[in-house]
Amino acid sequence: MKAGPSQEEIRRHNLGTLLRHVHIGGSMSRAVLAERMGLNRSTILGLVSELGAAGLVREELPRETGRAGRPSLVVRPESDRVYVLAFDVGVDRMSAARIGLGGVFLDRREIPVLPGPRDAGKVAEVLAGCALDMVGAARRGTHCVGVAAAVRGTVRRSDGLVRAAPYLGWEDEEFGEDLMRRLGLGLPVSVGNEASLGALAEHLRGAGTGCQDLVYLHGDIGIGGGVVTGGQLLGGDCGYGGEIGHMVVNPRDGRPCGCGARGCLEAEAGERALLEAARRDPSSTGREAVHAVVEAADRGDIVARAALRDVGDWLGIGVANLVNVLNPRTVVFGGTLREVFLGAAAQIRSRINRLALTASRENLRLRVGELGDDAVLVGAAELAFSEILVGPLETLARAGARTA
Amino acid sequence: MKAGPSQEEIRRHNLGTLLRHVHIGGSMSRAVLAERMGLNRSTILGLVSELGAAGLVREELPRETGRAGRPSLVVRPESDRVYVLAFDVGVDRMSAARIGLGGVFLDRREIPVLPGPRDAGKVAEVLAGCALDMVGAARRGTHCVGVAAAVRGTVRRSDGLVRAAPYLGWEDEEFGEDLMRRLGLGLPVSVGNEASLGALAEHLRGAGTGCQDLVYLHGDIGIGGGVVTGGQLLGGDCGYGGEIGHMVVNPRDGRPCGCGARGCLEAEAGERALLEAARRDPSSTGREAVHAVVEAADRGDIVARAALRDVGDWLGIGVANLVNVLNPRTVVFGGTLREVFLGAAAQIRSRINRLALTASRENLRLRVGELGDDAVLVGAAELAFSEILVGPLETLARAGARTA
């Protein structure tokens, strides 16, 4: 419990808040900003001028107003003055992007890889090379102000240590530190769990916009989860919160899970369970394989239908538990679970209706992710933008000093 | 995202923060307050003077210092200037208390009742009568600054509507409004879920002091739950979060639960399940009945031992799930689950070790509640203190105006 801030801290807070408003909400007039921030217009004018002078926002005529009369100017984020680097260390590909204020993708690269263990140093080397290429291609006078990477695994919040990422064969890897060294940009690299970052992304820019209590389930090789509660990402004690895929839903006769337990949601409702139940080639995994099962069920294939129903049942049980414990407003299905949800929505909903308390589920919305495959990268970018949205001018000054 | 506060708001915030420090932390020197609040000593002196003049804190010599030399004064909360009223509508008794700053019980009453449905109006009438009696007995010049009540059920955060409290036979009861009218003190009555308030109490004053991420499980007729994450009570979208007792742990062949579902944690590990498994008279419930099973197991009674093992298994599964989803630092067992935990700790711990992710559980502490039966009342009192800890002088002025 700290004391209230000083005048200077308030100024910085206000600059950061205004920048965050246009970064997340897009172009808006000074009048709207004044209302949302609870400040008078002259204060807003001062803040906009300061951010404008720094090149972080610009005032311009709105694209279209739909109203008669002279339109008022809108404040929009400058996507070309500062950017962040975002990485997603995926199962069968790695992605890197250079993303500007407002969440604009300025550059992006995809690196297909074979699923399976990967040397952490090699991953950092490849991603750093790719990123430095993007940095080199950026316009002169633009600054990198943050770097973040997403992995599918448990990541310690305090220092970004990757505690475990079985799909990569990683244990206690100082991946962020390594990536930072190889980038040589003088910026720390934040590392986060892929589904937590997906949750953040869908909360800020996707299916959960405006919703303060959200659960995000991300399917690919496993089932990752991220929880937003009261508008904040739930990290828990060390940042490992949100491991929804390892909630045990079938303790009595559950399938073995990669984590060593049995009956985890991931083991019962993950990609592998679906493909096995649908009697598909277990070596063919990934988006296409899941899609093929959903399509077959659509066409009336009985085995595929039963498989989807089974997986939908387990997902419904898992979501019902989360609804009782977390009372979210929105549950978002992303990654391959997007397809699964579309094929098993009725089953999932019916389980939730039977198992979740009436009060807890009555306003519940089930949604598919709106950001598609980009959710994780977008979330990583938001993590990387954290610093400039707290102290815009200081962060920019530091970036300028590094480049000079 | 609001703008930073005005000077006046900062002053109010600082007064509230200082009062909160001594209210929760007890007596402390101005030097310690200056350090914890990040303010200089002269500012602290000004704040203490203002709160002192209002009669909310007092400076005095510490009880004992253990150091040579002149001891410095400590600031302590005045427990006799303002108080709150706290109610707990329990299963087999109702409790009411008048509690002063610092969490001091100034007066308390217990009203034994028969378990079972109770008319909400009648409950409000009895509690109001009891409370007004305590108010009448209070010293002149002291003010009531908040009222809160706890029920075992789902309570809507926005207006305190009790959506469902099956043990009372309540559905959509405007209990808080009714109690407010009957009290006639001109103060709103906050209503909360008993286990959420228990979680708050153990977090602020009990087994979870200093811990920002805590799960509290409260056993009596059912299993209630409360979650504190990042130092905040997890309410979710409408305030129904924390219904841990209705997490389904045994979906395949679970026992029927009072909520209509099957295999809920409450159905598998609650009081009734334990007593049934121990082949006890199902009509004898409550603390004594649970205690008798634990004692019998201690003495080597095989049936009682098996019953405890079984219940411990399910509790372990439930807690493991919470550990994976929430990554708490501390899990606190309160109510009758205190006894159960003491009798089945090894079983619970072993399940958690098998089912929770290593990273998520490695710093986990399992604890019994330190506040015993008072946890719920203490939590209700903290809810009732919210207002004065945000704006001490304004709240006191309003209280004075009401009494005049």
Tab-separated table of N, CA, C and O in Angstrom, chain A residues 334-382:
chain	number	residue	atom	x	y	z
A	334	GLY	N	-9.404	-20.763	-28.792
A	334	GLY	CA	-8.453	-20.367	-29.825
A	334	GLY	C	-7.585	-21.520	-30.264
A	334	GLY	O	-7.671	-22.632	-29.736
A	335	GLY	N	-6.740	-21.276	-31.261
A	335	GLY	CA	-5.899	-22.335	-31.824
A	335	GLY	C	-6.789	-23.410	-32.423
A	335	GLY	O	-7.847	-23.114	-32.984
A	336	THR	N	-6.399	-24.671	-32.294
A	336	THR	CA	-7.223	-25.740	-32.875
A	336	THR	C	-8.540	-25.919	-32.112
A	336	THR	O	-9.485	-26.509	-32.628
A	337	LEU	N	-8.629	-25.393	-30.897
A	337	LEU	CA	-9.898	-25.511	-30.161
A	337	LEU	C	-10.994	-24.656	-30.807
A	337	LEU	O	-12.175	-24.846	-30.533
A	338	ARG	N	-10.565	-23.710	-31.641
A	338	ARG	CA	-11.543	-22.934	-32.405
A	338	ARG	C	-12.403	-23.885	-33.263
A	338	ARG	O	-13.621	-23.859	-33.223
A	339	GLU	N	-11.730	-24.741	-33.994
A	339	GLU	CA	-12.414	-25.712	-34.853
A	339	GLU	C	-13.252	-26.677	-34.013
A	339	GLU	O	-14.394	-26.984	-34.337
A	340	VAL	N	-12.643	-27.164	-32.946
A	340	VAL	CA	-13.334	-28.135	-32.099
A	340	VAL	C	-14.599	-27.508	-31.527
A	340	VAL	O	-15.668	-28.121	-31.515
A	341	PHE	N	-14.482	-26.263	-31.076
A	341	PHE	CA	-15.661	-25.593	-30.522
A	341	PHE	C	-16.754	-25.488	-31.574
A	341	PHE	O	-17.930	-25.774	-31.301
A	342	LEU	N	-16.370	-25.081	-32.770
A	342	LEU	CA	-17.385	-24.920	-33.817
A	342	LEU	C	-18.088	-26.247	-34.110
A	342	LEU	O	-19.270	-26.281	-34.435
A	343	GLY	N	-17.363	-27.358	-33.956
A	343	GLY	CA	-17.961	-28.660	-34.226
A	343	GLY	C	-18.682	-29.269	-33.034
A	343	GLY	O	-19.453	-30.229	-33.194
A	344	ALA	N	-18.475	-28.735	-31.829
A	344	ALA	CA	-19.035	-29.395	-30.636
A	344	ALA	C	-19.697	-28.407	-29.683
A	344	ALA	O	-19.875	-28.705	-28.498
A	345	ALA	N	-20.096	-27.251	-30.203
A	345	ALA	CA	-20.618	-26.188	-29.337
A	345	ALA	C	-21.825	-26.644	-28.525
A	345	ALA	O	-21.916	-26.355	-27.320
A	346	ALA	N	-22.730	-27.376	-29.159
A	346	ALA	CA	-23.952	-27.785	-28.461
A	346	ALA	C	-23.616	-28.695	-27.285
A	346	ALA	O	-24.167	-28.570	-26.184
A	347	GLN	N	-22.691	-29.622	-27.538
A	347	GLN	CA	-22.272	-30.557	-26.497
A	347	GLN	C	-21.620	-29.816	-25.325
A	347	GLN	O	-21.923	-30.084	-24.162
A	348	ILE	N	-20.753	-28.904	-25.665
A	348	ILE	CA	-20.048	-28.129	-24.632
A	348	ILE	C	-21.062	-27.330	-23.815
A	348	ILE	O	-21.064	-27.356	-22.580
A	349	ARG	N	-21.938	-26.638	-24.509
A	349	ARG	CA	-22.932	-25.795	-23.839
A	349	ARG	C	-23.839	-26.638	-22.936
A	349	ARG	O	-24.149	-26.251	-21.813
A	350	SER	N	-24.222	-27.785	-23.421
A	350	SER	CA	-25.147	-28.613	-22.638
A	350	SER	C	-24.480	-29.108	-21.345
A	350	SER	O	-25.096	-29.138	-20.275
A	351	ARG	N	-23.217	-29.487	-21.431
A	351	ARG	CA	-22.485	-29.887	-20.223
A	351	ARG	C	-22.386	-28.731	-19.232
A	351	ARG	O	-22.549	-28.906	-18.033
A	352	ILE	N	-22.068	-27.564	-19.747
A	352	ILE	CA	-21.948	-26.390	-18.868
A	352	ILE	C	-23.280	-26.136	-18.171
A	352	ILE	O	-23.335	-25.885	-16.967
A	353	ASN	N	-24.361	-26.235	-18.944
A	353	ASN	CA	-25.682	-25.980	-18.351
A	353	ASN	C	-26.004	-26.974	-17.246
A	353	ASN	O	-26.679	-26.645	-16.281
A	354	ARG	N	-25.498	-28.203	-17.404
A	354	ARG	CA	-25.792	-29.195	-16.368
A	354	ARG	C	-24.880	-29.043	-15.152
A	354	ARG	O	-25.267	-29.361	-14.038
A	355	LEU	N	-23.671	-28.569	-15.354
A	355	LEU	CA	-22.681	-28.627	-14.267
A	355	LEU	C	-22.333	-27.290	-13.616
A	355	LEU	O	-21.823	-27.270	-12.498
A	356	ALA	N	-22.592	-26.198	-14.296
A	356	ALA	CA	-22.219	-24.910	-13.687
A	356	ALA	C	-23.424	-24.330	-12.954
A	356	ALA	O	-24.573	-24.549	-13.335
A	357	LEU	N	-23.157	-23.608	-11.886
A	357	LEU	CA	-24.230	-22.975	-11.121
A	357	LEU	C	-24.960	-21.962	-11.996
A	357	LEU	O	-24.344	-21.274	-12.811
A	358	THR	N	-26.255	-21.879	-11.802
A	358	THR	CA	-27.081	-20.992	-12.634
A	358	THR	C	-26.553	-19.567	-12.621
A	358	THR	O	-26.343	-18.955	-13.673
A	359	ALA	N	-26.338	-19.035	-11.425
A	359	ALA	CA	-25.893	-17.642	-11.331
A	359	ALA	C	-24.581	-17.444	-12.075
A	359	ALA	O	-24.403	-16.454	-12.788
A	360	SER	N	-23.688	-18.417	-11.945
A	360	SER	CA	-22.346	-18.259	-12.522
A	360	SER	C	-22.342	-18.338	-14.047
A	360	SER	O	-21.442	-17.823	-14.695
A	361	ARG	N	-23.329	-19.029	-14.620
A	361	ARG	CA	-23.287	-19.234	-16.070
A	361	ARG	C	-24.293	-18.396	-16.835
A	361	ARG	O	-24.284	-18.363	-18.064
A	362	GLU	N	-25.193	-17.707	-16.155
A	362	GLU	CA	-26.316	-17.116	-16.890
A	362	GLU	C	-25.906	-16.019	-17.871
A	362	GLU	O	-26.591	-15.789	-18.850
A	363	ASN	N	-24.810	-15.331	-17.603
A	363	ASN	CA	-24.359	-14.298	-18.546
A	363	ASN	C	-23.166	-14.748	-19.382
A	363	ASN	O	-22.555	-13.944	-20.084
A	364	LEU	N	-22.870	-16.031	-19.291
A	364	LEU	CA	-21.667	-16.551	-19.952
A	364	LEU	C	-21.779	-16.517	-21.472
A	364	LEU	O	-22.800	-16.901	-22.034
A	365	ARG	N	-20.706	-16.070	-22.108
A	365	ARG	CA	-20.646	-16.112	-23.565
A	365	ARG	C	-19.504	-17.023	-23.990
A	365	ARG	O	-18.389	-16.895	-23.479
A	366	LEU	N	-19.799	-17.929	-24.907
A	366	LEU	CA	-18.743	-18.773	-25.471
A	366	LEU	C	-18.408	-18.212	-26.848
A	366	LEU	O	-19.303	-17.976	-27.656
A	367	ARG	N	-17.141	-18.009	-27.110
A	367	ARG	CA	-16.733	-17.350	-28.345
A	367	ARG	C	-15.518	-18.044	-28.948
A	367	ARG	O	-14.740	-18.664	-28.223
A	368	VAL	N	-15.382	-17.910	-30.264
A	368	VAL	CA	-14.115	-18.329	-30.855
A	368	VAL	C	-13.194	-17.122	-30.911
A	368	VAL	O	-13.661	-15.977	-30.970
A	369	GLY	N	-11.906	-17.372	-30.870
A	369	GLY	CA	-10.935	-16.293	-30.921
A	369	GLY	C	-11.093	-15.491	-32.201
A	369	GLY	O	-11.398	-16.047	-33.258
A	370	GLU	N	-10.909	-14.184	-32.099
A	370	GLU	CA	-11.047	-13.340	-33.286
A	370	GLU	C	-9.699	-13.066	-33.926
A	370	GLU	O	-9.640	-12.561	-35.038
A	371	LEU	N	-8.647	-13.361	-33.215
A	371	LEU	CA	-7.326	-13.006	-33.732
A	371	LEU	C	-6.648	-14.177	-34.426
A	371	LEU	O	-5.543	-14.040	-34.941
A	372	GLY	N	-7.327	-15.312	-34.427
A	372	GLY	CA	-6.803	-16.474	-35.128
A	372	GLY	C	-5.399	-16.819	-34.672
A	372	GLY	O	-5.073	-16.733	-33.481
A	373	ASP	N	-4.563	-17.170	-35.631
A	373	ASP	CA	-3.199	-17.590	-35.303
A	373	ASP	C	-2.346	-16.453	-34.767
A	373	ASP	O	-1.270	-16.690	-34.218
A	374	ASP	N	-2.820	-15.216	-34.935
A	374	ASP	CA	-2.013	-14.078	-34.491
A	374	ASP	C	-2.136	-13.796	-33.000
A	374	ASP	O	-1.372	-12.993	-32.467
A	375	ALA	N	-3.110	-14.420	-32.325
A	375	ALA	CA	-3.391	-14.069	-30.933
A	375	ALA	C	-2.122	-14.062	-30.084
A	375	ALA	O	-1.860	-13.116	-29.339
A	376	VAL	N	-1.313	-15.104	-30.223
A	376	VAL	CA	-0.142	-15.227	-29.353
A	376	VAL	C	0.873	-14.109	-29.647
A	376	VAL	O	1.400	-13.471	-28.734
A	377	LEU	N	1.111	-13.855	-30.938
A	377	LEU	CA	2.038	-12.772	-31.303
A	377	LEU	C	1.531	-11.415	-30.827
A	377	LEU	O	2.288	-10.595	-30.322
A	378	VAL	N	0.237	-11.185	-31.007
A	378	VAL	CA	-0.364	-9.914	-30.579
A	378	VAL	C	-0.201	-9.759	-29.068
A	378	VAL	O	0.142	-8.689	-28.568
A	379	GLY	N	-0.427	-10.845	-28.327
A	379	GLY	CA	-0.273	-10.792	-26.875
A	379	GLY	C	1.177	-10.535	-26.478
A	379	GLY	O	1.450	-9.750	-25.564
A	380	ALA	N	2.099	-11.169	-27.182
A	380	ALA	CA	3.520	-10.936	-26.887
A	380	ALA	C	3.854	-9.469	-27.145
A	380	ALA	O	4.578	-8.833	-26.373
A	381	ALA	N	3.308	-8.918	-28.216
A	381	ALA	CA	3.558	-7.505	-28.522
A	381	ALA	C	3.029	-6.616	-27.397
A	381	ALA	O	3.691	-5.671	-26.973
A	382	GLU	N	1.841	-6.930	-26.888
A	382	GLU	CA	1.281	-6.112	-25.799
A	382	GLU	C	2.169	-6.180	-24.559
A	382	GLU	O	2.349	-5.190	-23.853
